[in-house]
CSV table of C-alpha atoms in Angstrom, one decimal:
chain,number,residue,atom,x,y,z
O,1,MET,CA,-75.1,63.7,20.2
O,2,ASP,CA,-76.0,67.1,21.4
O,3,LYS,CA,-73.4,68.0,23.9
O,4,PHE,CA,-74.8,71.5,24.5
O,5,SER,CA,-74.3,72.0,28.2
O,6,VAL,CA,-75.5,75.5,29.0
O,7,GLY,CA,-78.1,75.2,31.7
O,8,LYS,CA,-76.0,73.1,34.0
O,9,HIS,CA,-74.0,75.9,35.4
O,10,ILE,CA,-73.9,76.5,39.2
O,11,SER,CA,-74.8,80.1,39.2
O,12,GLY,CA,-78.5,80.6,38.1
O,13,LYS,CA,-77.9,84.2,37.2
O,14,PHE,CA,-74.9,83.4,35.1
O,15,ASN,CA,-76.9,80.8,33.3
O,16,GLU,CA,-79.6,83.3,32.6
O,17,GLU,CA,-77.1,85.7,31.1
O,18,LEU,CA,-75.6,83.1,28.9
O,19,ASP,CA,-79.1,82.0,27.7
O,20,LEU,CA,-79.9,85.7,27.0
O,21,ILE,CA,-77.0,86.3,24.7
O,22,ARG,CA,-77.5,83.0,23.0
O,23,ASN,CA,-81.1,83.8,22.4
O,24,LYS,CA,-80.3,87.2,21.2
O,25,ALA,CA,-77.8,85.8,18.7
O,26,LEU,CA,-80.5,83.4,17.5
O,27,THR,CA,-82.9,86.3,17.1
O,28,MET,CA,-80.3,88.1,15.1
O,29,GLY,CA,-79.8,85.0,13.0
O,30,GLY,CA,-83.5,84.8,12.3
O,31,LEU,CA,-83.5,88.4,11.2
O,32,VAL,CA,-80.5,87.9,8.9
O,33,GLU,CA,-82.2,84.8,7.4
O,34,LYS,CA,-85.3,86.9,6.8
O,35,GLN,CA,-83.2,89.6,5.1
O,36,LEU,CA,-81.6,87.1,2.8
O,37,SER,CA,-84.9,85.3,2.0
O,38,ASP,CA,-86.5,88.7,1.3
O,39,ALA,CA,-83.6,89.9,-0.9
O,40,LEU,CA,-83.9,86.7,-3.0
O,41,LYS,CA,-87.7,87.1,-3.2
O,42,ALA,CA,-87.2,90.7,-4.3
O,43,ILE,CA,-84.9,89.5,-7.1
O,44,GLU,CA,-87.3,86.7,-8.1
O,45,ASN,CA,-90.3,89.0,-8.3
O,46,SER,CA,-88.6,92.2,-9.3
O,47,ASP,CA,-90.2,93.6,-6.1
O,48,THR,CA,-88.7,97.0,-5.5
O,49,GLU,CA,-90.8,97.6,-2.4
O,50,LEU,CA,-89.5,94.4,-0.7
O,51,ALA,CA,-85.9,95.3,-1.7
O,52,ASN,CA,-86.3,98.7,-0.1
O,53,ARG,CA,-87.5,97.0,3.1
O,54,VAL,CA,-84.4,94.9,3.2
O,55,LEU,CA,-82.3,98.0,2.8
O,56,GLU,CA,-84.2,99.8,5.6
O,57,ASN,CA,-83.9,96.8,8.0
O,58,ASP,CA,-80.1,96.4,7.8
O,59,TYR,CA,-79.5,98.9,10.6
O,60,LYS,CA,-81.4,96.6,13.0
O,61,ILE,CA,-78.9,93.8,12.4
O,62,ASN,CA,-76.0,96.3,13.0
O,63,GLN,CA,-77.6,97.4,16.2
O,64,MET,CA,-78.0,93.8,17.4
O,65,GLU,CA,-74.4,93.1,16.6
O,66,LEU,CA,-73.3,96.0,18.8
O,67,GLU,CA,-75.7,95.1,21.6
O,68,ILE,CA,-74.8,91.4,21.7
O,69,ASP,CA,-71.1,92.1,21.4
O,70,GLU,CA,-71.3,94.5,24.4
O,71,ALA,CA,-73.3,91.9,26.4
O,72,CYS,CA,-70.6,89.3,25.7
O,73,THR,CA,-67.8,91.6,26.8
O,74,ARG,CA,-69.7,92.4,30.0
O,75,ILE,CA,-70.2,88.7,30.7
O,76,ILE,CA,-66.5,88.0,30.3
O,77,ALA,CA,-65.5,91.0,32.5
O,78,LYS,CA,-68.1,90.2,35.2
O,79,ARG,CA,-68.4,86.4,35.2
O,80,GLN,CA,-64.9,85.5,34.1
O,81,PRO,CA,-66.1,82.4,32.3
O,82,THR,CA,-63.7,79.5,31.6
O,83,ALA,CA,-63.8,76.3,29.6
O,84,SER,CA,-67.1,75.7,27.7
O,85,ASP,CA,-68.7,78.9,29.0
O,86,LEU,CA,-65.9,81.0,27.6
O,87,ARG,CA,-66.0,79.1,24.4
O,88,LEU,CA,-69.7,79.8,24.1
O,89,VAL,CA,-69.2,83.5,24.6
O,90,LEU,CA,-66.3,83.6,22.1
O,91,ALA,CA,-68.3,81.5,19.6
O,92,ILE,CA,-71.2,84.0,19.9
O,93,ILE,CA,-68.9,87.0,19.4
O,94,LYS,CA,-67.5,85.5,16.2
O,95,THR,CA,-70.9,84.2,14.9
O,96,ILE,CA,-72.6,87.6,15.2
O,97,SER,CA,-69.7,89.2,13.2
O,98,ASP,CA,-70.4,86.7,10.4
O,99,LEU,CA,-74.1,87.2,10.7
O,100,GLU,CA,-73.7,90.9,10.3
O,101,ARG,CA,-71.7,90.5,7.2
O,102,ILE,CA,-74.2,88.1,5.8
O,103,GLY,CA,-76.7,90.9,6.4
O,104,ASP,CA,-74.4,93.2,4.3
O,105,GLU,CA,-74.4,90.7,1.5
O,106,ALA,CA,-78.2,90.5,1.6
O,107,GLU,CA,-78.3,94.3,1.3
O,108,ARG,CA,-76.1,94.2,-1.8
O,109,ILE,CA,-78.4,91.6,-3.4
O,110,ALA,CA,-81.4,93.9,-2.5
O,111,HIS,CA,-79.7,96.7,-4.4
O,112,VAL,CA,-79.5,94.6,-7.5
O,113,ALA,CA,-83.2,93.7,-7.1
O,114,LYS,CA,-84.0,97.4,-7.3
O,115,ALA,CA,-82.2,97.8,-10.7
O,116,SER,CA,-84.7,97.4,-13.6
O,117,PHE,CA,-84.1,94.5,-15.9
O,118,SER,CA,-85.7,94.3,-19.3
O,119,LYS,CA,-87.9,91.3,-20.3
O,120,ASP,CA,-85.1,89.6,-22.2
O,121,GLN,CA,-82.7,90.1,-19.3
O,122,GLU,CA,-84.9,88.6,-16.6
O,123,HIS,CA,-83.6,85.1,-17.3
O,124,LEU,CA,-80.3,86.3,-15.8
O,125,LEU,CA,-82.0,86.7,-12.4
O,126,VAL,CA,-83.5,83.3,-12.7
O,127,SER,CA,-80.1,81.8,-12.9
O,128,LEU,CA,-79.4,83.3,-9.4
O,129,GLU,CA,-82.3,81.4,-7.9
O,130,ASN,CA,-80.8,78.0,-7.5
O,131,LEU,CA,-77.7,79.3,-5.9
O,132,GLY,CA,-79.7,81.6,-3.7
O,133,GLN,CA,-82.0,78.8,-2.5
O,134,GLN,CA,-79.0,76.6,-1.8
O,135,VAL,CA,-77.2,79.2,0.3
O,136,LEU,CA,-80.4,80.2,2.1
O,137,SER,CA,-80.8,76.5,3.0
O,138,MET,CA,-77.2,76.4,4.3
O,139,LEU,CA,-77.9,79.5,6.5
O,140,ARG,CA,-81.1,78.0,7.9
O,141,GLN,CA,-79.3,74.7,8.7
O,142,VAL,CA,-76.4,76.4,10.4
O,143,LEU,CA,-78.6,78.6,12.5
O,144,ASP,CA,-80.5,75.5,13.5
O,145,ALA,CA,-77.2,73.7,14.3
O,146,PHE,CA,-76.2,76.8,16.4
O,147,ALA,CA,-79.5,76.7,18.3
O,148,ARG,CA,-78.8,73.1,19.4
O,149,MET,CA,-75.0,73.4,19.3
O,150,ASP,CA,-75.2,70.3,17.1
O,151,GLN,CA,-71.8,69.6,15.6
O,152,GLU,CA,-73.0,66.9,13.3
O,153,SER,CA,-75.4,69.2,11.5
O,154,ALA,CA,-72.7,71.9,11.5
O,155,LEU,CA,-70.3,69.5,9.7
O,156,LEU,CA,-73.0,68.7,7.1
O,157,VAL,CA,-73.4,72.4,6.3
O,158,HIS,CA,-69.7,72.8,6.1
O,159,GLN,CA,-69.6,70.0,3.5
O,160,GLN,CA,-72.4,71.5,1.4
O,161,ASP,CA,-70.3,74.6,0.6
O,162,ALA,CA,-68.2,72.7,-2.0
O,163,ASN,CA,-71.5,72.2,-3.9
O,164,ALA,CA,-72.4,75.9,-3.6
O,165,ASP,CA,-68.9,76.8,-4.9
O,166,ARG,CA,-69.4,74.5,-7.9
O,167,GLN,CA,-72.8,76.1,-8.7
O,168,TYR,CA,-71.3,79.5,-8.3
O,169,GLU,CA,-68.5,78.7,-10.8
O,170,ALA,CA,-70.9,77.3,-13.3
O,171,LEU,CA,-73.0,80.4,-13.0
O,172,THR,CA,-70.0,82.7,-13.4
O,173,ARG,CA,-69.0,80.9,-16.6
O,174,GLN,CA,-72.5,81.1,-17.9
O,175,LEU,CA,-72.7,84.9,-17.2
O,176,MET,CA,-69.4,85.5,-18.9
O,177,THR,CA,-70.8,83.7,-22.0
O,178,TYR,CA,-73.8,86.1,-21.9
O,179,MET,CA,-71.5,89.0,-21.7
O,180,MET,CA,-69.6,87.9,-24.7
O,181,GLU,CA,-72.8,87.4,-26.7
O,182,ASP,CA,-74.5,90.7,-25.8
O,183,SER,CA,-72.1,93.4,-24.8
O,184,ARG,CA,-74.8,96.0,-24.2
O,185,SER,CA,-76.0,93.9,-21.3
O,186,ILE,CA,-72.6,93.8,-19.6
O,187,PRO,CA,-73.5,96.3,-16.8
O,188,LYS,CA,-76.6,94.4,-15.9
O,189,ILE,CA,-74.8,91.1,-16.0
O,190,MET,CA,-72.2,92.5,-13.7
O,191,ASP,CA,-74.9,93.3,-11.2
O,192,VAL,CA,-76.0,89.6,-11.3
O,193,MET,CA,-72.3,88.6,-11.1
O,194,TRP,CA,-71.9,90.6,-7.9
O,195,SER,CA,-75.0,89.0,-6.4
O,196,ALA,CA,-73.7,85.6,-7.3
O,197,ARG,CA,-70.4,86.5,-5.5
O,198,SER,CA,-72.4,87.7,-2.5
O,199,LEU,CA,-74.2,84.4,-2.3
O,200,GLU,CA,-70.9,82.5,-2.6
O,201,ARG,CA,-69.5,84.5,0.3
O,202,ILE,CA,-72.6,83.8,2.4
O,203,GLY,CA,-71.8,80.1,1.9
O,204,ASP,CA,-68.3,80.7,3.2
O,205,ARG,CA,-69.7,82.5,6.3
O,206,CYS,CA,-72.0,79.6,7.0
O,207,GLN,CA,-68.9,77.5,7.0
O,208,ASN,CA,-67.3,79.8,9.5
O,209,ILE,CA,-70.3,79.5,11.8
O,210,SER,CA,-70.1,75.7,11.5
O,211,GLU,CA,-66.5,75.9,12.6
O,212,TYR,CA,-67.4,78.0,15.7
O,213,ILE,CA,-70.1,75.4,16.7
O,214,ILE,CA,-67.5,72.5,16.4
O,215,TYR,CA,-65.1,74.7,18.4
O,216,PHE,CA,-67.6,75.2,21.1
O,217,VAL,CA,-68.5,71.5,21.4
O,218,GLN,CA,-65.1,70.0,21.0
O,219,GLY,CA,-62.9,72.8,22.4
O,220,LYS,CA,-60.8,72.4,19.2
O,221,ASP,CA,-60.3,75.1,16.6
O,222,VAL,CA,-61.0,73.4,13.2
O,223,ARG,CA,-60.5,76.4,11.0
O,224,HIS,CA,-57.9,75.9,8.3
O,225,THR,CA,-58.0,72.2,8.6
O,226,SER,CA,-59.0,69.6,6.0
O,227,GLN,CA,-62.6,68.3,5.7
O,228,GLU,CA,-61.2,64.9,6.8
O,229,SER,CA,-59.5,66.2,9.9
O,230,MET,CA,-62.7,68.1,10.8
O,231,GLU,CA,-64.8,65.0,10.4
O,232,ASN,CA,-62.3,63.1,12.6
O,233,THR,CA,-62.6,65.8,15.3
O,234,VAL,CA,-66.4,65.7,15.2
O,235,ARG,CA,-66.6,61.9,15.3
O,236,GLY,CA,-64.0,61.8,18.1
O,237,ARG,CA,-61.5,59.8,16.1
O,238,THR,CA,-57.8,60.1,16.7
O,239,GLN,CA,-56.0,61.9,14.0
O,240,SER,CA,-52.8,60.6,12.5
V,1,MET,CA,-52.3,111.5,22.2
V,2,ASP,CA,-51.1,107.9,22.5
V,3,LYS,CA,-53.2,106.5,25.3
V,4,PHE,CA,-51.8,103.0,25.0
V,5,SER,CA,-51.5,101.8,28.5
V,6,VAL,CA,-50.2,98.2,28.4
V,7,GLY,CA,-47.0,98.0,30.5
V,8,LYS,CA,-48.6,99.6,33.5
V,9,HIS,CA,-50.2,96.5,34.7
V,10,ILE,CA,-49.6,95.2,38.3
V,11,SER,CA,-48.7,91.6,37.4
V,12,GLY,CA,-45.4,91.5,35.4
V,13,LYS,CA,-46.2,88.1,34.0
V,14,PHE,CA,-49.6,89.2,32.8
V,15,ASN,CA,-47.9,92.2,31.1
V,16,GLU,CA,-45.5,89.9,29.4
V,17,GLU,CA,-48.4,87.8,28.1
V,18,LEU,CA,-50.3,90.8,26.8
V,19,ASP,CA,-47.1,92.1,25.1
V,20,LEU,CA,-46.5,88.7,23.6
V,21,ILE,CA,-49.9,88.4,21.9
V,22,ARG,CA,-49.7,92.1,20.8
V,23,ASN,CA,-46.3,91.5,19.2
V,24,LYS,CA,-47.5,88.3,17.6
V,25,ALA,CA,-50.4,90.2,16.1
V,26,LEU,CA,-48.0,92.8,14.8
V,27,THR,CA,-45.7,90.1,13.3
V,28,MET,CA,-48.8,88.6,11.6
V,29,GLY,CA,-49.7,92.1,10.3
V,30,GLY,CA,-46.2,92.4,8.9
V,31,LEU,CA,-46.5,89.1,7.1
V,32,VAL,CA,-49.9,90.1,5.7
V,33,GLU,CA,-48.5,93.4,4.5
V,34,LYS,CA,-45.7,91.5,2.8
V,35,GLN,CA,-48.2,89.2,1.1
V,36,LEU,CA,-50.2,92.0,-0.3
V,37,SER,CA,-47.1,93.9,-1.4
V,38,ASP,CA,-45.7,90.8,-3.1
V,39,ALA,CA,-49.1,90.0,-4.7
V,40,LEU,CA,-49.2,93.6,-6.2
V,41,LYS,CA,-45.5,93.3,-7.3
V,42,ALA,CA,-46.3,90.0,-8.9
V,43,ILE,CA,-49.2,91.6,-10.9
V,44,GLU,CA,-47.0,94.6,-11.8
V,45,ASN,CA,-44.1,92.5,-13.2
V,46,SER,CA,-46.1,89.4,-14.3
V,47,ASP,CA,-43.9,87.6,-11.8
V,48,THR,CA,-45.3,84.0,-11.6
V,49,GLU,CA,-42.6,82.9,-9.2
V,50,LEU,CA,-43.4,85.7,-6.7
V,51,ALA,CA,-47.1,84.9,-7.1
V,52,ASN,CA,-46.5,81.3,-6.3
V,53,ARG,CA,-44.6,82.3,-3.2
V,54,VAL,CA,-47.6,84.4,-2.0
V,55,LEU,CA,-49.8,81.3,-2.5
V,56,GLU,CA,-47.4,79.1,-0.6
V,57,ASN,CA,-47.1,81.5,2.3
V,58,ASP,CA,-50.8,81.9,3.1
V,59,TYR,CA,-50.8,78.9,5.4
V,60,LYS,CA,-48.4,80.8,7.7
V,61,ILE,CA,-50.9,83.5,8.2
V,62,ASN,CA,-53.6,80.9,8.9
V,63,GLN,CA,-51.4,79.2,11.5
V,64,MET,CA,-50.7,82.5,13.2
V,65,GLU,CA,-54.3,83.3,13.4
V,66,LEU,CA,-55.0,80.0,15.2
V,67,GLU,CA,-52.0,80.4,17.5
V,68,ILE,CA,-52.8,84.0,18.5
V,69,ASP,CA,-56.5,83.3,18.9
V,70,GLU,CA,-55.7,80.4,21.2
V,71,ALA,CA,-53.2,82.5,23.2
V,72,CYS,CA,-55.9,85.2,23.6
V,73,THR,CA,-58.5,82.6,24.8
V,74,ARG,CA,-55.9,81.3,27.3
V,75,ILE,CA,-55.3,84.8,28.7
V,76,ILE,CA,-59.0,85.5,29.2
V,77,ALA,CA,-59.4,82.1,31.0
V,78,LYS,CA,-56.3,82.4,33.1
V,79,ARG,CA,-55.9,86.1,33.8
V,80,GLN,CA,-59.6,87.1,33.7
V,81,PRO,CA,-58.8,90.6,32.3
V,82,THR,CA,-61.2,93.5,32.7
V,83,ALA,CA,-61.4,97.0,31.4
V,84,SER,CA,-58.7,98.0,28.9
V,85,ASP,CA,-56.8,94.7,29.2
V,86,LEU,CA,-59.9,92.9,28.2
V,87,ARG,CA,-60.5,95.4,25.4
V,88,LEU,CA,-57.0,94.8,24.2
V,89,VAL,CA,-57.5,91.1,24.0
V,90,LEU,CA,-60.8,91.4,22.2
V,91,ALA,CA,-59.4,94.0,19.8
V,92,ILE,CA,-56.6,91.5,19.0
V,93,ILE,CA,-59.0,88.6,18.4
V,94,LYS,CA,-61.0,90.7,16.0
V,95,THR,CA,-57.9,92.3,14.3
V,96,ILE,CA,-56.3,88.9,13.5
V,97,SER,CA,-59.6,87.7,11.9
V,98,ASP,CA,-59.5,90.7,9.5
V,99,LEU,CA,-55.8,90.2,8.9
V,100,GLU,CA,-56.3,86.6,8.0
V,101,ARG,CA,-59.0,87.6,5.5
V,102,ILE,CA,-56.7,90.3,4.0
V,103,GLY,CA,-54.3,87.5,3.5
V,104,ASP,CA,-57.0,85.6,1.6
V,105,GLU,CA,-57.6,88.6,-0.7
V,106,ALA,CA,-53.8,88.8,-1.3
V,107,GLU,CA,-53.9,85.2,-2.3
V,108,ARG,CA,-56.8,85.9,-4.8
V,109,ILE,CA,-54.7,88.7,-6.3
V,110,ALA,CA,-51.7,86.4,-6.6
V,111,HIS,CA,-53.8,83.9,-8.5
V,112,VAL,CA,-54.6,86.6,-11.1
V,113,ALA,CA,-50.9,87.5,-11.3
V,114,LYS,CA,-50.3,83.9,-12.4
V,115,ALA,CA,-52.7,84.2,-15.4
V,116,SER,CA,-51.0,85.1,-18.6
V,117,PHE,CA,-51.9,88.4,-20.1
V,118,SER,CA,-51.1,89.3,-23.7
V,119,LYS,CA,-49.2,92.5,-24.5
V,120,ASP,CA,-52.3,94.4,-25.3
V,121,GLN,CA,-54.0,93.3,-22.2
V,122,GLU,CA,-51.3,94.4,-19.8
V,123,HIS,CA,-52.6,97.9,-19.5
V,124,LEU,CA,-55.5,96.3,-17.6
V,125,LEU,CA,-53.1,95.3,-14.8
V,126,VAL,CA,-51.6,98.8,-14.7
V,127,SER,CA,-55.0,100.2,-13.9
V,128,LEU,CA,-54.9,98.1,-10.7
V,129,GLU,CA,-51.7,99.7,-9.5
V,130,ASN,CA,-53.0,102.9,-8.2
V,131,LEU,CA,-55.8,101.3,-6.2
V,132,GLY,CA,-53.3,98.6,-5.0
V,133,GLN,CA,-50.8,101.2,-3.8
V,134,GLN,CA,-53.5,103.2,-2.0
V,135,VAL,CA,-54.9,100.2,-0.2
V,136,LEU,CA,-51.4,98.9,0.7
V,137,SER,CA,-50.7,102.3,2.2
V,138,MET,CA,-53.9,102.1,4.3
V,139,LEU,CA,-52.8,98.7,5.5
V,140,ARG,CA,-49.4,100.0,6.5
V,141,GLN,CA,-50.8,103.0,8.3
V,142,VAL,CA,-53.4,101.0,10.2
V,143,LEU,CA,-50.8,98.4,11.3
V,144,ASP,CA,-48.6,101.3,12.5
V,145,ALA,CA,-51.6,102.8,14.3
V,146,PHE,CA,-52.3,99.4,15.9
V,147,ALA,CA,-48.6,99.1,17.0
V,148,ARG,CA,-49.0,102.5,18.9
V,149,MET,CA,-52.7,102.2,19.6
V,150,ASP,CA,-52.9,105.6,18.0
V,151,GLN,CA,-56.6,106.5,17.5
V,152,GLU,CA,-55.9,109.7,15.6
V,153,SER,CA,-54.0,107.7,12.9
V,154,ALA,CA,-56.7,105.0,13.0
V,155,LEU,CA,-59.3,107.7,12.2
V,156,LEU,CA,-57.2,109.0,9.3
V,157,VAL,CA,-57.1,105.5,7.8
V,158,HIS,CA,-60.8,105.2,8.3
V,159,GLN,CA,-61.4,108.4,6.4
V,160,GLN,CA,-59.2,107.4,3.5
V,161,ASP,CA,-61.4,104.5,2.6
V,162,ALA,CA,-64.0,106.8,0.9
V,163,ASN,CA,-61.2,107.7,-1.6
V,164,ALA,CA,-60.3,104.1,-2.2
V,165,ASP,CA,-64.0,103.4,-2.9
V,166,ARG,CA,-64.2,106.2,-5.4
V,167,GLN,CA,-61.1,104.8,-7.2
V,168,TYR,CA,-62.5,101.4,-7.2
V,169,GLU,CA,-65.8,102.6,-8.7
V,170,ALA,CA,-64.0,104.5,-11.4
V,171,LEU,CA,-61.8,101.5,-12.2
V,172,THR,CA,-64.9,99.2,-12.4
V,173,ARG,CA,-66.6,101.5,-14.9
V,174,GLN,CA,-63.4,101.7,-17.0
V,175,LEU,CA,-63.1,97.9,-17.0
V,176,MET,CA,-66.8,97.5,-18.1
V,177,THR,CA,-66.1,99.9,-21.0
V,178,TYR,CA,-63.1,97.6,-22.0
V,179,MET,CA,-65.4,94.6,-21.8
V,180,MET,CA,-67.9,96.2,-24.1
V,181,GLU,CA,-65.2,97.2,-26.6
V,182,ASP,CA,-63.5,93.8,-26.7
V,183,SER,CA,-65.7,90.9,-25.8
V,184,ARG,CA,-62.9,88.3,-26.3
V,185,SER,CA,-61.0,89.9,-23.4
V,186,ILE,CA,-63.9,89.5,-21.0
V,187,PRO,CA,-62.6,86.6,-19.0
V,188,LYS,CA,-59.2,88.4,-18.4
V,189,ILE,CA,-61.0,91.6,-17.5
V,190,MET,CA,-63.1,89.7,-15.0
V,191,ASP,CA,-59.9,88.5,-13.4
V,192,VAL,CA,-58.8,92.1,-13.0
V,193,MET,CA,-62.3,93.0,-11.8
V,194,TRP,CA,-62.1,90.4,-9.0
V,195,SER,CA,-58.7,91.8,-8.0
V,196,ALA,CA,-60.1,95.3,-7.8
V,197,ARG,CA,-62.9,94.0,-5.6
V,198,SER,CA,-60.3,92.2,-3.4
V,199,LEU,CA,-58.5,95.5,-3.0
V,200,GLU,CA,-61.7,97.4,-2.2
V,201,ARG,CA,-62.5,94.8,0.5
V,202,ILE,CA,-59.0,95.1,2.0
V,203,GLY,CA,-59.8,98.8,2.4
V,204,ASP,CA,-62.9,97.9,4.3
V,205,ARG,CA,-61.0,95.6,6.6
V,206,CYS,CA,-58.5,98.3,7.3
V,207,GLN,CA,-61.5,100.4,8.4
V,208,ASN,CA,-62.5,97.5,10.7
V,209,ILE,CA,-59.1,97.5,12.3
V,210,SER,CA,-59.3,101.3,12.8
V,211,GLU,CA,-62.5,100.8,14.6
V,212,TYR,CA,-61.0,98.2,17.0
V,213,ILE,CA,-58.2,100.6,17.8
V,214,ILE,CA,-60.7,103.4,18.7
V,215,TYR,CA,-62.6,100.8,20.7
V,216,PHE,CA,-59.5,99.9,22.7
V,217,VAL,CA,-58.5,103.5,23.4
V,218,GLN,CA,-62.0,104.9,24.1
V,219,GLY,CA,-63.9,101.9,25.3
V,220,LYS,CA,-66.5,102.8,22.8
V,221,ASP,CA,-67.7,100.7,19.9
V,222,VAL,CA,-67.7,103.0,16.9
V,223,ARG,CA,-68.8,100.4,14.3
V,224,HIS,CA,-71.9,101.4,12.3
V,225,THR,CA,-71.7,105.0,13.4
V,226,SER,CA,-71.2,108.1,11.1
V,227,GLN,CA,-67.7,109.5,10.4
V,228,GLU,CA,-68.7,112.6,12.3
V,229,SER,CA,-69.7,110.7,15.4
V,230,MET,CA,-66.5,108.7,15.2
V,231,GLU,CA,-64.5,111.9,15.0
V,232,ASN,CA,-66.3,113.2,18.0
V,233,THR,CA,-65.5,110.0,19.9
V,234,VAL,CA,-61.8,110.3,19.1
V,235,ARG,CA,-61.6,114.0,19.8
V,236,GLY,CA,-63.5,113.5,23.1
V,237,ARG,CA,-66.4,115.8,22.1
V,238,THR,CA,-69.9,115.3,23.5
V,239,GLN,CA,-72.2,114.0,20.9
V,240,SER,CA,-75.7,115.4,20.4
């Protein structure tokens, strides 16, 4: 099931370099996951200090993106990888770009966590929790799939996004109802709305990462294809 | 000023291949520009037919992204480019990803153009026009800068985004005031709000493309740096 083949390469030094960028991408993923998890906790507990920490830490993610991207470019120039080695490097370049943007969304959520909500507005934040936990779980799963280059798990994450989208839409409708009922709360509700949107976008980015994993394993670009066609690709079935 | 050096390469065939992917990226850019321009026109004239055409055409952009991405991967594997050739290919890979997402935002705007607005709600759409025209102009300029790999023009586009952000924020505040004044219009105003957000994001993506152009010309990654530092890079000044 796990077709991940790094480690079988002829040149030991080249292997080491590939392992290094892969591990760095995973470290970056761990940091992004922590940022999202902290941003959600900060919302849940109205924890301004934690929200500030998320805002302060974003530069680390940006730095990692630049560093890994440069290392990937160096490997391409120096090692001239082909086939699955090249696919691995390209999958990493794309993954870290999505991870960096997930970091940006976590930063946006942390900003909202810093805004003060009155007692009777706090229920708004609670409504974000379900969606937040679901998207955080998708991020964890896709990073885990990336670590093992496990396309089956990647496919599962991809399929979960439809559920996250449904939750997001229900939440949006609910928030609009609140706005209509209490117009003075509109600016606060808009903050929550933006956070919900950020979460929805993170779900999309987890889907992107799933697609890069399948691309690496199968050598086939499954972006912009149907769920069915993607499933066929992963399961190795011929497509009509 | 224009340091674009493709065409000086030793292998004629390799040059042709580089020119081909560059031209394809430009064709894709032209299509994305048309999609955004049409989506804005559809909003302006409540033109459902034009909006539908935008929605129908999005698949072409997706196809082009896949096609160009594959061609880029093939060039890396076959030609093993280094230095500025490699930077060009990587800049194209990243640019088409941003272009595809600008296409998605144009699609979102086209969806709003299809929603029916009553006579007294039409002024909401008018408020989008200024921001829309500014962002469309940024997209045109950055595609032009990309065609000539002109880092000075790229820098100018990058600097314009602050202005687009200010307009976006003013518009958001105005829309929130409308929501508070007329709660029945909230769902419609939210549609306009999402379109404004889409436009703001397109501005960000134009900034990204500017950064790839400067990366290609200077061989220096200017993402996540200050405007001042970016200006110093472009102008070739030593940074403290």
